[in-house]
mmCIF file of C-alpha atoms and ligand atoms in Angstrom:
data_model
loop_
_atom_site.group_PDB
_atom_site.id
_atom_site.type_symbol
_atom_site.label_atom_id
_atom_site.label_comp_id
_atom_site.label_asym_id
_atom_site.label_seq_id
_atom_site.Cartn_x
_atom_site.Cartn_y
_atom_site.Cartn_z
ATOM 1 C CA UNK F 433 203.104 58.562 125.281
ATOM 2 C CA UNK F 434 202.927 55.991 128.218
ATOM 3 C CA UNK F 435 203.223 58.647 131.210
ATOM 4 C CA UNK F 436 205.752 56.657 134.168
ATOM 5 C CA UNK F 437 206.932 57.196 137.302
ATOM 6 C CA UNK F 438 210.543 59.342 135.784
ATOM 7 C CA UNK F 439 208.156 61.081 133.727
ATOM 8 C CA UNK F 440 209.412 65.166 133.496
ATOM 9 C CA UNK F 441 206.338 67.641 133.945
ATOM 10 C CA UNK F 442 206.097 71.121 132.401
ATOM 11 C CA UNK F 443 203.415 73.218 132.308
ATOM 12 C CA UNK F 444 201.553 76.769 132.322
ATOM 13 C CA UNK F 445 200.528 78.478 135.102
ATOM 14 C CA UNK F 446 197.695 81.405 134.874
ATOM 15 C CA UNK F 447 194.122 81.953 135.153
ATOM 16 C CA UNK F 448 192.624 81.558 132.767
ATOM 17 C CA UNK F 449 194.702 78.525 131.164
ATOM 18 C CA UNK F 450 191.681 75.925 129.929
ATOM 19 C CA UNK F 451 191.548 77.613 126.731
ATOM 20 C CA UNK F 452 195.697 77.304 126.314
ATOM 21 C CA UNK F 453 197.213 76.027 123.244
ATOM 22 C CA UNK F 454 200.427 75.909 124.957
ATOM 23 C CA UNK F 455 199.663 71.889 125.795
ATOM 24 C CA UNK F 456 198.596 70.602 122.822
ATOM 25 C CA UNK F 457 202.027 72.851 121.341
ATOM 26 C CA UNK F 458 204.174 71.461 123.578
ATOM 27 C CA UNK F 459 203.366 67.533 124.202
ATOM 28 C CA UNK F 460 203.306 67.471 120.442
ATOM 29 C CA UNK F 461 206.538 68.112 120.386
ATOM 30 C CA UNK F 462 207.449 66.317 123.170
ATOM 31 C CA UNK F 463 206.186 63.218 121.508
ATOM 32 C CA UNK F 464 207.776 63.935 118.171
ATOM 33 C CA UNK F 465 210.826 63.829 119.776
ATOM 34 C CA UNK F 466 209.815 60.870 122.043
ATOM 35 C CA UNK F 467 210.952 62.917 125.332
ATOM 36 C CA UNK F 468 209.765 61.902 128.436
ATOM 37 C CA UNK F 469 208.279 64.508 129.300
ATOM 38 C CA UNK F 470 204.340 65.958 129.746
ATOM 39 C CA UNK F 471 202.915 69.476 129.641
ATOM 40 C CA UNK F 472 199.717 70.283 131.398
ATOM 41 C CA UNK F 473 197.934 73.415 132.802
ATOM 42 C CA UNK F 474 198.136 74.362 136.252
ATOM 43 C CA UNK F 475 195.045 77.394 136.801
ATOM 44 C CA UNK F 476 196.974 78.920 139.540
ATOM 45 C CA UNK F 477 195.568 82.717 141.112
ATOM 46 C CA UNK F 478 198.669 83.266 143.328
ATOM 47 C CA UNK F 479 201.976 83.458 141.536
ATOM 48 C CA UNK F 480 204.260 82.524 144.818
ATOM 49 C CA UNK F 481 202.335 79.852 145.969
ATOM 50 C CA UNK F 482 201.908 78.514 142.636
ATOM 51 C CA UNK F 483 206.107 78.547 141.864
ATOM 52 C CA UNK F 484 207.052 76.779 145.602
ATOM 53 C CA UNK F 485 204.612 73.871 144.721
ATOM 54 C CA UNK F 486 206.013 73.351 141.520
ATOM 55 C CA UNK F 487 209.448 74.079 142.771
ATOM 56 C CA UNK F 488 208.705 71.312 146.104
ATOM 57 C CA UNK F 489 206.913 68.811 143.011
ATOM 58 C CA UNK F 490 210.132 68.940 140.789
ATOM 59 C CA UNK F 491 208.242 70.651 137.835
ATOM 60 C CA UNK F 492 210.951 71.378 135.055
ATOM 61 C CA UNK F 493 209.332 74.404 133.425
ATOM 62 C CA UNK F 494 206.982 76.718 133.219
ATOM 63 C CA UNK F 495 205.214 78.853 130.735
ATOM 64 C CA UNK F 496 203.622 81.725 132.603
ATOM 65 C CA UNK F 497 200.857 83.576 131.273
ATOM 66 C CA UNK F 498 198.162 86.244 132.421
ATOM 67 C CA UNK F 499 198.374 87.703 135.051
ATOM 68 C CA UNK F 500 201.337 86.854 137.005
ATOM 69 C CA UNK F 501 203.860 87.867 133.844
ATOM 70 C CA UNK F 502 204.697 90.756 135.590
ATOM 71 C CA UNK F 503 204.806 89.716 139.216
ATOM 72 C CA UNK F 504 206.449 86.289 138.889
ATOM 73 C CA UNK F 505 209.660 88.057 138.815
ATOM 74 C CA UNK F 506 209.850 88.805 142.548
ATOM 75 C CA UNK F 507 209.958 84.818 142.715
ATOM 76 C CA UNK F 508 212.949 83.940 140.462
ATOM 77 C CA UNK F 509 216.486 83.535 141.065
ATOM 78 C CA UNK F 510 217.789 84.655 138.063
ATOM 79 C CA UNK F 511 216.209 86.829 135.384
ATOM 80 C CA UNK F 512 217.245 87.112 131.716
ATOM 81 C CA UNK F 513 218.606 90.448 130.831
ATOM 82 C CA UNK F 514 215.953 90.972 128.156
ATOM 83 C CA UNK F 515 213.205 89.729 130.830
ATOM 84 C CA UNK F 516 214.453 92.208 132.874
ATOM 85 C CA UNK F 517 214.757 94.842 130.736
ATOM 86 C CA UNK F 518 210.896 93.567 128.939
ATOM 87 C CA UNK F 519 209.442 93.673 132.883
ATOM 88 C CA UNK F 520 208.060 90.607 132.304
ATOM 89 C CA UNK F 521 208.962 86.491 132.615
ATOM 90 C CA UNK F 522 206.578 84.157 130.424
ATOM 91 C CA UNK F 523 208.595 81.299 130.808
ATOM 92 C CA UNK F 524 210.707 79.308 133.957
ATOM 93 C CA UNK F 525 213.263 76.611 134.083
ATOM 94 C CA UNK F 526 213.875 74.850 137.026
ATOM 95 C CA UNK F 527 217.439 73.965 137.184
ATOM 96 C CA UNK F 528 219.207 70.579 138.692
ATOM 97 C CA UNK F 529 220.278 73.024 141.951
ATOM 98 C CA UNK F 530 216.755 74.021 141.980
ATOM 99 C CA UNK F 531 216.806 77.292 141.246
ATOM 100 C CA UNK F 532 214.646 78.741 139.029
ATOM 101 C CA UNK F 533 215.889 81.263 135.701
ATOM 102 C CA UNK F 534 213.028 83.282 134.108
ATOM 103 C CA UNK F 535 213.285 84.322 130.350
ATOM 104 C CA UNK F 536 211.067 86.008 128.254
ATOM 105 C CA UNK F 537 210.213 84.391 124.784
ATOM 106 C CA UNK F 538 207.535 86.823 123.429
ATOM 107 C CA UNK F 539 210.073 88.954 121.977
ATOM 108 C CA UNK F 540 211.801 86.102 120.222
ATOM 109 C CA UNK F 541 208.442 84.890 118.949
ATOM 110 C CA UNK F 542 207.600 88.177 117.466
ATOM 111 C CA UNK F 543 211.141 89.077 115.806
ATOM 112 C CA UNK F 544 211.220 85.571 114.650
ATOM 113 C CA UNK F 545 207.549 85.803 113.329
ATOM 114 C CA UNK F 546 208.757 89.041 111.518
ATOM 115 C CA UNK F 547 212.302 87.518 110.706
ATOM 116 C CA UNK F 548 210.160 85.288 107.753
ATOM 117 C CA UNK F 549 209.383 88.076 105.270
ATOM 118 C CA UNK F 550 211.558 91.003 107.122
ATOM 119 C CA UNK F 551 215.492 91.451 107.428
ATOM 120 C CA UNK F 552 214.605 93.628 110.795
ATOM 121 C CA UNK F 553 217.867 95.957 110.843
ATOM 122 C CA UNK F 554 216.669 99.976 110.213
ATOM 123 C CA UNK F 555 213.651 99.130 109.203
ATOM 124 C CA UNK F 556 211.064 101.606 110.442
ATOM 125 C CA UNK F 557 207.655 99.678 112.048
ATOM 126 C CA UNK F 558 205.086 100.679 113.338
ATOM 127 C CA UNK F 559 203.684 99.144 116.516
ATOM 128 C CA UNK F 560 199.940 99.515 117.478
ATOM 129 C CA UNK F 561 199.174 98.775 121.785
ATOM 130 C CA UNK F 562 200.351 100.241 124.946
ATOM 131 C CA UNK F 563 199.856 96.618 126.778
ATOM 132 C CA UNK F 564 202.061 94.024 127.822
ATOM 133 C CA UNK F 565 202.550 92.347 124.411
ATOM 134 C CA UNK F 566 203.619 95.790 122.857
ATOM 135 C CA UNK F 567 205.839 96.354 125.315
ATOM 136 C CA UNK F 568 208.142 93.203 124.411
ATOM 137 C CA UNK F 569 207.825 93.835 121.129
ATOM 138 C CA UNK F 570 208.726 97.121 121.429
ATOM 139 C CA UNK F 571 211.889 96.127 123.233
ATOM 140 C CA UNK F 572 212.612 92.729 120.942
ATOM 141 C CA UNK F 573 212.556 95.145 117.565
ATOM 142 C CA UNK F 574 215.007 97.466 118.996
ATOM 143 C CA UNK F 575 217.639 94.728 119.875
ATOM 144 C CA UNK F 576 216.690 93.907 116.403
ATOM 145 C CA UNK F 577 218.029 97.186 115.144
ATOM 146 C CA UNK F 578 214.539 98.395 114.313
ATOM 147 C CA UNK F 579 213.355 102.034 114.489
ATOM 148 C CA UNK F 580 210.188 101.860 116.036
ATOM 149 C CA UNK F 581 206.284 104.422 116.299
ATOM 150 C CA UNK F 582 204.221 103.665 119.011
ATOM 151 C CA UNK F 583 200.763 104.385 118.672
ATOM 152 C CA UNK F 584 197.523 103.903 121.088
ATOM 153 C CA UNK F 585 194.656 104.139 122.676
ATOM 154 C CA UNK F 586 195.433 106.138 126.025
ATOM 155 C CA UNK F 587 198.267 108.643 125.571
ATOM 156 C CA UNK F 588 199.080 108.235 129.078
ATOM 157 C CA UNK F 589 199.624 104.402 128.336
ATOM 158 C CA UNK F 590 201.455 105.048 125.094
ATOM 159 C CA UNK F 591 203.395 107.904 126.439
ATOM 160 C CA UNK F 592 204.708 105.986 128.879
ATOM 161 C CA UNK F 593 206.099 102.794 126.614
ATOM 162 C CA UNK F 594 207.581 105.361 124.127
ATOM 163 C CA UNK F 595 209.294 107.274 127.312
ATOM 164 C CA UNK F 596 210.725 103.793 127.715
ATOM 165 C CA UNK F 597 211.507 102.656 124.483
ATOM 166 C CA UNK F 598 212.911 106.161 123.957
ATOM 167 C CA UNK F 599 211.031 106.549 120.179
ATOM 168 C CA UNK F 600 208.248 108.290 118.726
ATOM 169 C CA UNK F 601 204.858 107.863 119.080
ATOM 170 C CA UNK F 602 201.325 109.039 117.772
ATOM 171 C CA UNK F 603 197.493 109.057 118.516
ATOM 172 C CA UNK F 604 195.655 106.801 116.496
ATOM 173 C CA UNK F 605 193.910 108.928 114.282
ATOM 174 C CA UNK F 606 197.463 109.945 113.010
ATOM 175 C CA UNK F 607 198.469 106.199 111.707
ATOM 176 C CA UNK F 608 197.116 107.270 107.986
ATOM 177 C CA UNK F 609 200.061 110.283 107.939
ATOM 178 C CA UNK F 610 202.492 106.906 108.406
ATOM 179 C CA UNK F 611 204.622 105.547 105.934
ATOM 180 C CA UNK F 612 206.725 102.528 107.029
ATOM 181 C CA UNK F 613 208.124 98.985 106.551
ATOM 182 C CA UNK F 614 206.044 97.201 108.330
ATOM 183 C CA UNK F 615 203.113 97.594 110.757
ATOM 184 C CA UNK F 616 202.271 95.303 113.758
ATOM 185 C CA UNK F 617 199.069 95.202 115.495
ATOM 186 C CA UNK F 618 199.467 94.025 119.094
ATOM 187 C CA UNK F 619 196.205 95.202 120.898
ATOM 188 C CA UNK F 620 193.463 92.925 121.028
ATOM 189 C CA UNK F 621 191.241 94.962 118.945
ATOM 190 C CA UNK F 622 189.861 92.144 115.699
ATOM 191 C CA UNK F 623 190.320 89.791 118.137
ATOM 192 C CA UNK F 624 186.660 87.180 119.095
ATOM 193 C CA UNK F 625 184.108 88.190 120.212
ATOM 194 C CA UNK F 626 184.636 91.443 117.996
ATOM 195 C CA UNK F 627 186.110 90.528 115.043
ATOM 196 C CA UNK F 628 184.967 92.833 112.452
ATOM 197 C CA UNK F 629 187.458 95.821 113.666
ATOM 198 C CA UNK F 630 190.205 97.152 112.983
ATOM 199 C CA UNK F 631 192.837 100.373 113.986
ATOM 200 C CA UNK F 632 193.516 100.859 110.637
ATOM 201 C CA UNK F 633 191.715 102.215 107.648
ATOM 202 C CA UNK F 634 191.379 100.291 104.444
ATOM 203 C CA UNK F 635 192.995 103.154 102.214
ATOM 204 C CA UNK F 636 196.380 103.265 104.433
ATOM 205 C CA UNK F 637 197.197 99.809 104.455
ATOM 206 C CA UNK F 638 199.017 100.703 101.068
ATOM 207 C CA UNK F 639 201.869 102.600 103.280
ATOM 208 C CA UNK F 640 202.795 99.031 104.728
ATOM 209 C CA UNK F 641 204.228 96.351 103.038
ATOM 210 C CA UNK F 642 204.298 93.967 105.629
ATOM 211 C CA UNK F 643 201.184 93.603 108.361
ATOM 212 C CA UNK F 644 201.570 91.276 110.868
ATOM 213 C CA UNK F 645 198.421 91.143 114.262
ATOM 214 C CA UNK F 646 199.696 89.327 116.856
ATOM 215 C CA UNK F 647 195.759 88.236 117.476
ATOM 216 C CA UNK F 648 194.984 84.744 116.391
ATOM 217 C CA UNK F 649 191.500 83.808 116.671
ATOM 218 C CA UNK F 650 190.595 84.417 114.686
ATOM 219 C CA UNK F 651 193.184 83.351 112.396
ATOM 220 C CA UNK F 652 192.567 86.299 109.746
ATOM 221 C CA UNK F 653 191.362 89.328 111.293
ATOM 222 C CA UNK F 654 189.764 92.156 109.508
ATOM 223 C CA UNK F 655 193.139 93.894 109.391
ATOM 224 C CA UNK F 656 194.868 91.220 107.507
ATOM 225 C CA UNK F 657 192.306 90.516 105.285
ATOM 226 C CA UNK F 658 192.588 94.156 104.316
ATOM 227 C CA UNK F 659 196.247 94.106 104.182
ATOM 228 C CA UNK F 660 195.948 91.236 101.777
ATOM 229 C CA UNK F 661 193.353 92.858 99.599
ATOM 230 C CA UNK F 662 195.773 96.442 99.240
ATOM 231 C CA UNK F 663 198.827 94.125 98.564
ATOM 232 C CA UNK F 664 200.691 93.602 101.822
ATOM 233 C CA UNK F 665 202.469 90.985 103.061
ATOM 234 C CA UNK F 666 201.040 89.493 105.991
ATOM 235 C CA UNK F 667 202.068 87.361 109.502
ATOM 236 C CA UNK F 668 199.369 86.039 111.360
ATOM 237 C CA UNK F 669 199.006 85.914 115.471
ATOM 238 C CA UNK F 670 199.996 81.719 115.219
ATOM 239 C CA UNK F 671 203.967 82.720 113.892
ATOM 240 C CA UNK F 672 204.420 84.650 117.316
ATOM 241 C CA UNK F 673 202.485 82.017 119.154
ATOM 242 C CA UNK F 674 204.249 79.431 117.849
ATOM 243 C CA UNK F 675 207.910 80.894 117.963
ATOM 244 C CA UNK F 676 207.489 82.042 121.404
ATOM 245 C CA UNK F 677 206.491 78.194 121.894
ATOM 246 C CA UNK F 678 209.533 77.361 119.726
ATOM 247 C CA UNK F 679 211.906 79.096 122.403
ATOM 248 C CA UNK F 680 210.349 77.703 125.345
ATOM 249 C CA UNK F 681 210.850 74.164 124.253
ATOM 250 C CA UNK F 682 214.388 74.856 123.119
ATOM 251 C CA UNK F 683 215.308 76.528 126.482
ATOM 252 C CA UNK F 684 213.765 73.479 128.341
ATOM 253 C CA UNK F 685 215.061 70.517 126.263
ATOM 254 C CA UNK F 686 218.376 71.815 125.010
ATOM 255 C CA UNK F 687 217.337 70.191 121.191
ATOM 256 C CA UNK F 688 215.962 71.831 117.958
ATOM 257 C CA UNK F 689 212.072 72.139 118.423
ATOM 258 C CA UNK F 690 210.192 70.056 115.702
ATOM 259 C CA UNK F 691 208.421 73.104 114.587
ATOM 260 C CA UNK F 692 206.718 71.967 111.686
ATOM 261 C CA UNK F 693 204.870 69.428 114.067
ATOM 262 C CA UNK F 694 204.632 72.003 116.879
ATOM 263 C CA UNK F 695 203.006 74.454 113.628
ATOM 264 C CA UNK F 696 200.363 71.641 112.542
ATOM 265 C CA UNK F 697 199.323 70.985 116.373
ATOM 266 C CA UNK F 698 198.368 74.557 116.627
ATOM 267 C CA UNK F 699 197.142 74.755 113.357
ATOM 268 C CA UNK F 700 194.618 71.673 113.737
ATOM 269 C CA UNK F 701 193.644 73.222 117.041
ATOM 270 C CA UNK F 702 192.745 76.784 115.962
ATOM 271 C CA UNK F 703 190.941 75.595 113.111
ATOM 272 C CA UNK F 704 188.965 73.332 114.726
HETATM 273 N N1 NAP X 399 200.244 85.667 119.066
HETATM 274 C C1 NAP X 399 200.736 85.626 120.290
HETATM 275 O O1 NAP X 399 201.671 84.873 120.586
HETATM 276 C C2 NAP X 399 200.185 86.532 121.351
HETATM 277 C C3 NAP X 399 200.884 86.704 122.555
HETATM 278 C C4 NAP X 399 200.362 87.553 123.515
HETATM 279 C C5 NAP X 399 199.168 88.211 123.292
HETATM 280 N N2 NAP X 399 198.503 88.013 122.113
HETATM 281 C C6 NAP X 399 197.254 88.739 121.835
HETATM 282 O O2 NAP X 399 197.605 90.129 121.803
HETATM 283 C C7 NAP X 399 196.534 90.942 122.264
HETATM 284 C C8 NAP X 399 197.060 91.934 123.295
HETATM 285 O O3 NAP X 399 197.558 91.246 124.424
HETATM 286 P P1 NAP X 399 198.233 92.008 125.672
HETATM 287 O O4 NAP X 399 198.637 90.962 126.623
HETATM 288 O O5 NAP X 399 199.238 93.011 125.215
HETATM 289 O O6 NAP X 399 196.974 92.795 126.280
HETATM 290 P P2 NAP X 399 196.957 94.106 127.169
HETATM 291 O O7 NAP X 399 198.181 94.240 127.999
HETATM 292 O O8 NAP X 399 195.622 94.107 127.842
HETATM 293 O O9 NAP X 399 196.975 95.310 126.092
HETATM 294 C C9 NAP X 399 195.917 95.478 125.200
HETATM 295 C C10 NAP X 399 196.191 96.685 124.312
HETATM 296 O O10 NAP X 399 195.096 96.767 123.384
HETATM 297 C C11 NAP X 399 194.559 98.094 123.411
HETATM 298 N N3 NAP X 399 193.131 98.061 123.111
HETATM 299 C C12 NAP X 399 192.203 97.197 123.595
HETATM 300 N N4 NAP X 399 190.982 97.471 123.080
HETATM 301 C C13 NAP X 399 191.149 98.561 122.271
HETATM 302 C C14 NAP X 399 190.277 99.317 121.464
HETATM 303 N N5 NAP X 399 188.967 99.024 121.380
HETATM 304 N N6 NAP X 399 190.796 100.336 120.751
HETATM 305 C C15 NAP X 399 192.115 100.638 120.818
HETATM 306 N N7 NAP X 399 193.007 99.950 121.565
HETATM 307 C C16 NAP X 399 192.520 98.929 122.290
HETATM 308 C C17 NAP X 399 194.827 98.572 124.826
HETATM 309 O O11 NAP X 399 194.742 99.965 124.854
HETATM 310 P P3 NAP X 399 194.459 100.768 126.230
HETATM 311 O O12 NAP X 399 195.779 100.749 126.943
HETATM 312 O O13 NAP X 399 194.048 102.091 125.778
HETATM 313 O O14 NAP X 399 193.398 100.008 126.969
HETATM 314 C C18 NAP X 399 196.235 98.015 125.055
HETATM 315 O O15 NAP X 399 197.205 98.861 124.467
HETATM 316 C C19 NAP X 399 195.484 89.953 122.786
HETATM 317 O O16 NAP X 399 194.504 89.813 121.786
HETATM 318 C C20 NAP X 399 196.230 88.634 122.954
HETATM 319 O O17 NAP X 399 195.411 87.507 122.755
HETATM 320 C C21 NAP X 399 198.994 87.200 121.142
#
């Protein structure tokens, strides 16, 4: 696309954002649909600053990513009641009165990810990750109806969520004594540089029929790989990437996201 003068800017603001898939996601999109609009990434270290001079610049919308997630929403106007309720904003829209709504997607990616092989409703899952990921899971399968086990790492960490989320939870050495519908990995363990581990052993996948890690690079981690070979079903980390993505675009255009295109983009990057 031929960027003009009444061209409409997005983009992401975090640091680190040069590695983001977010751009090549979004202006794919974006051209599909032959918007005028561009997505780029804005490496930004303070959160305030960072919102004004988009705000004064007449930036449409923002994806926001580590580590202002948490501390953008000081900065917002108006928060979406799941944001609020998540703790966190990943993504902004500047409106025509220029104020500026904050919504969280990650949750919608995830259930949405899950939504594919998984009618969500009483279903028992269990979540593994204390971090900020887990934690709008955690929140998104609940307004899904879901009944949800925590475990983790550090109990004080995974205390905590569960205290929040008001469910169960377990160490990690427990997960074999699990039986449930579906099991969701969202710490970063499998993911690069260390990507022959895994939270789970072999022998208990079995208890799962549906795995889904929220880590995608790489694509297959040890866990699904394992998951495949004891039967499971599995999601990899590029459905919750890309539905998050999905919601974003939808939120900031108004239209039905081209997602097949938005999938390929992300696809053809990640394999790369
Ligand atoms: N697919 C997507 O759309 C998507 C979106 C967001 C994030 N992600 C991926 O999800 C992962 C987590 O992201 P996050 O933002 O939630 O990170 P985070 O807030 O830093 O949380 C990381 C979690 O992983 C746990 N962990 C890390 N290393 C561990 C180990 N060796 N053994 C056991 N637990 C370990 C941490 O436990 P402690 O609390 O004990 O340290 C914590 O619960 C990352 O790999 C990220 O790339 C994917």
């Amino acid at each position: 696309m031929q960027i003009k003068g009444s061209t409409e800017v997005y983009g992401i603001i975090g640091n680190p954002v040069a590695h983001s898939l977010s751009p090549i996601m979004h202006n794919s999109g974006f051209e599909a649909l032959g918007l005028n609009k561009v997505y780029v990434a804005f490496p930004a270290t303070n959160a305030e600053k960072a919102i004004a001079g988009c705000r004064a610049l007449g930036v449409h919308g923002l994806s926001v990513t580590i580590p202002h997630k948490e501390k953008i929403l000081a900065f917002v106007d108006s928060i979406d009641p799941m944001a609020e309720k998540i703790g966190a904003v990943n993504t902004l829209v500047f409106q025509e009165d220029k104020k500026i709504h904050g919504l969280n997607t990650d949750w919608i990616g995830a259930n949405r990810a899950l939504a594919e092989k998984l009618e969500l409703r009483d279903k028992r899952i269990l979540l593994l990750g204390a971090g900020g990921s887990a934690r709008a899971i955690g929140f998104g399968l609940l307004e899904a109806g879901a009944r949800l086990i925590l475990a983790s790492r550090t109990e004080s960490k995974v205390k905590a969520l569960a205290e929040k989320l008001k469910c169960e939870w377990i160490h990690l050495d427990e997960i074999e004594t699990v039986e449930a519908d579906g099991l969701i990995n969202a710490t970063s363990v499998g993911m690069k540089p260390i990507e022959n581990a895994s939270l789970v052993q072999a022998n208990s996948l079995k208890n799962f029929p549906i795995v889904m890690d929220i880590v995608y690079a790489p694509l297959e981690t040890r866990l699904l790989r394992e998951a495949k070979s004891a039967g499971c079903e599995i999601i990899n980390g590029l459905s919750m990437l890309l539905y998050q993505g999905v919601a974003q675009f939808e939120a900031w255009t108004g239209q039905d996201a081209p997602v097949e295109v938005m999938h390929a983009a992300l696809m053809k990057a990640i394999t790369k």
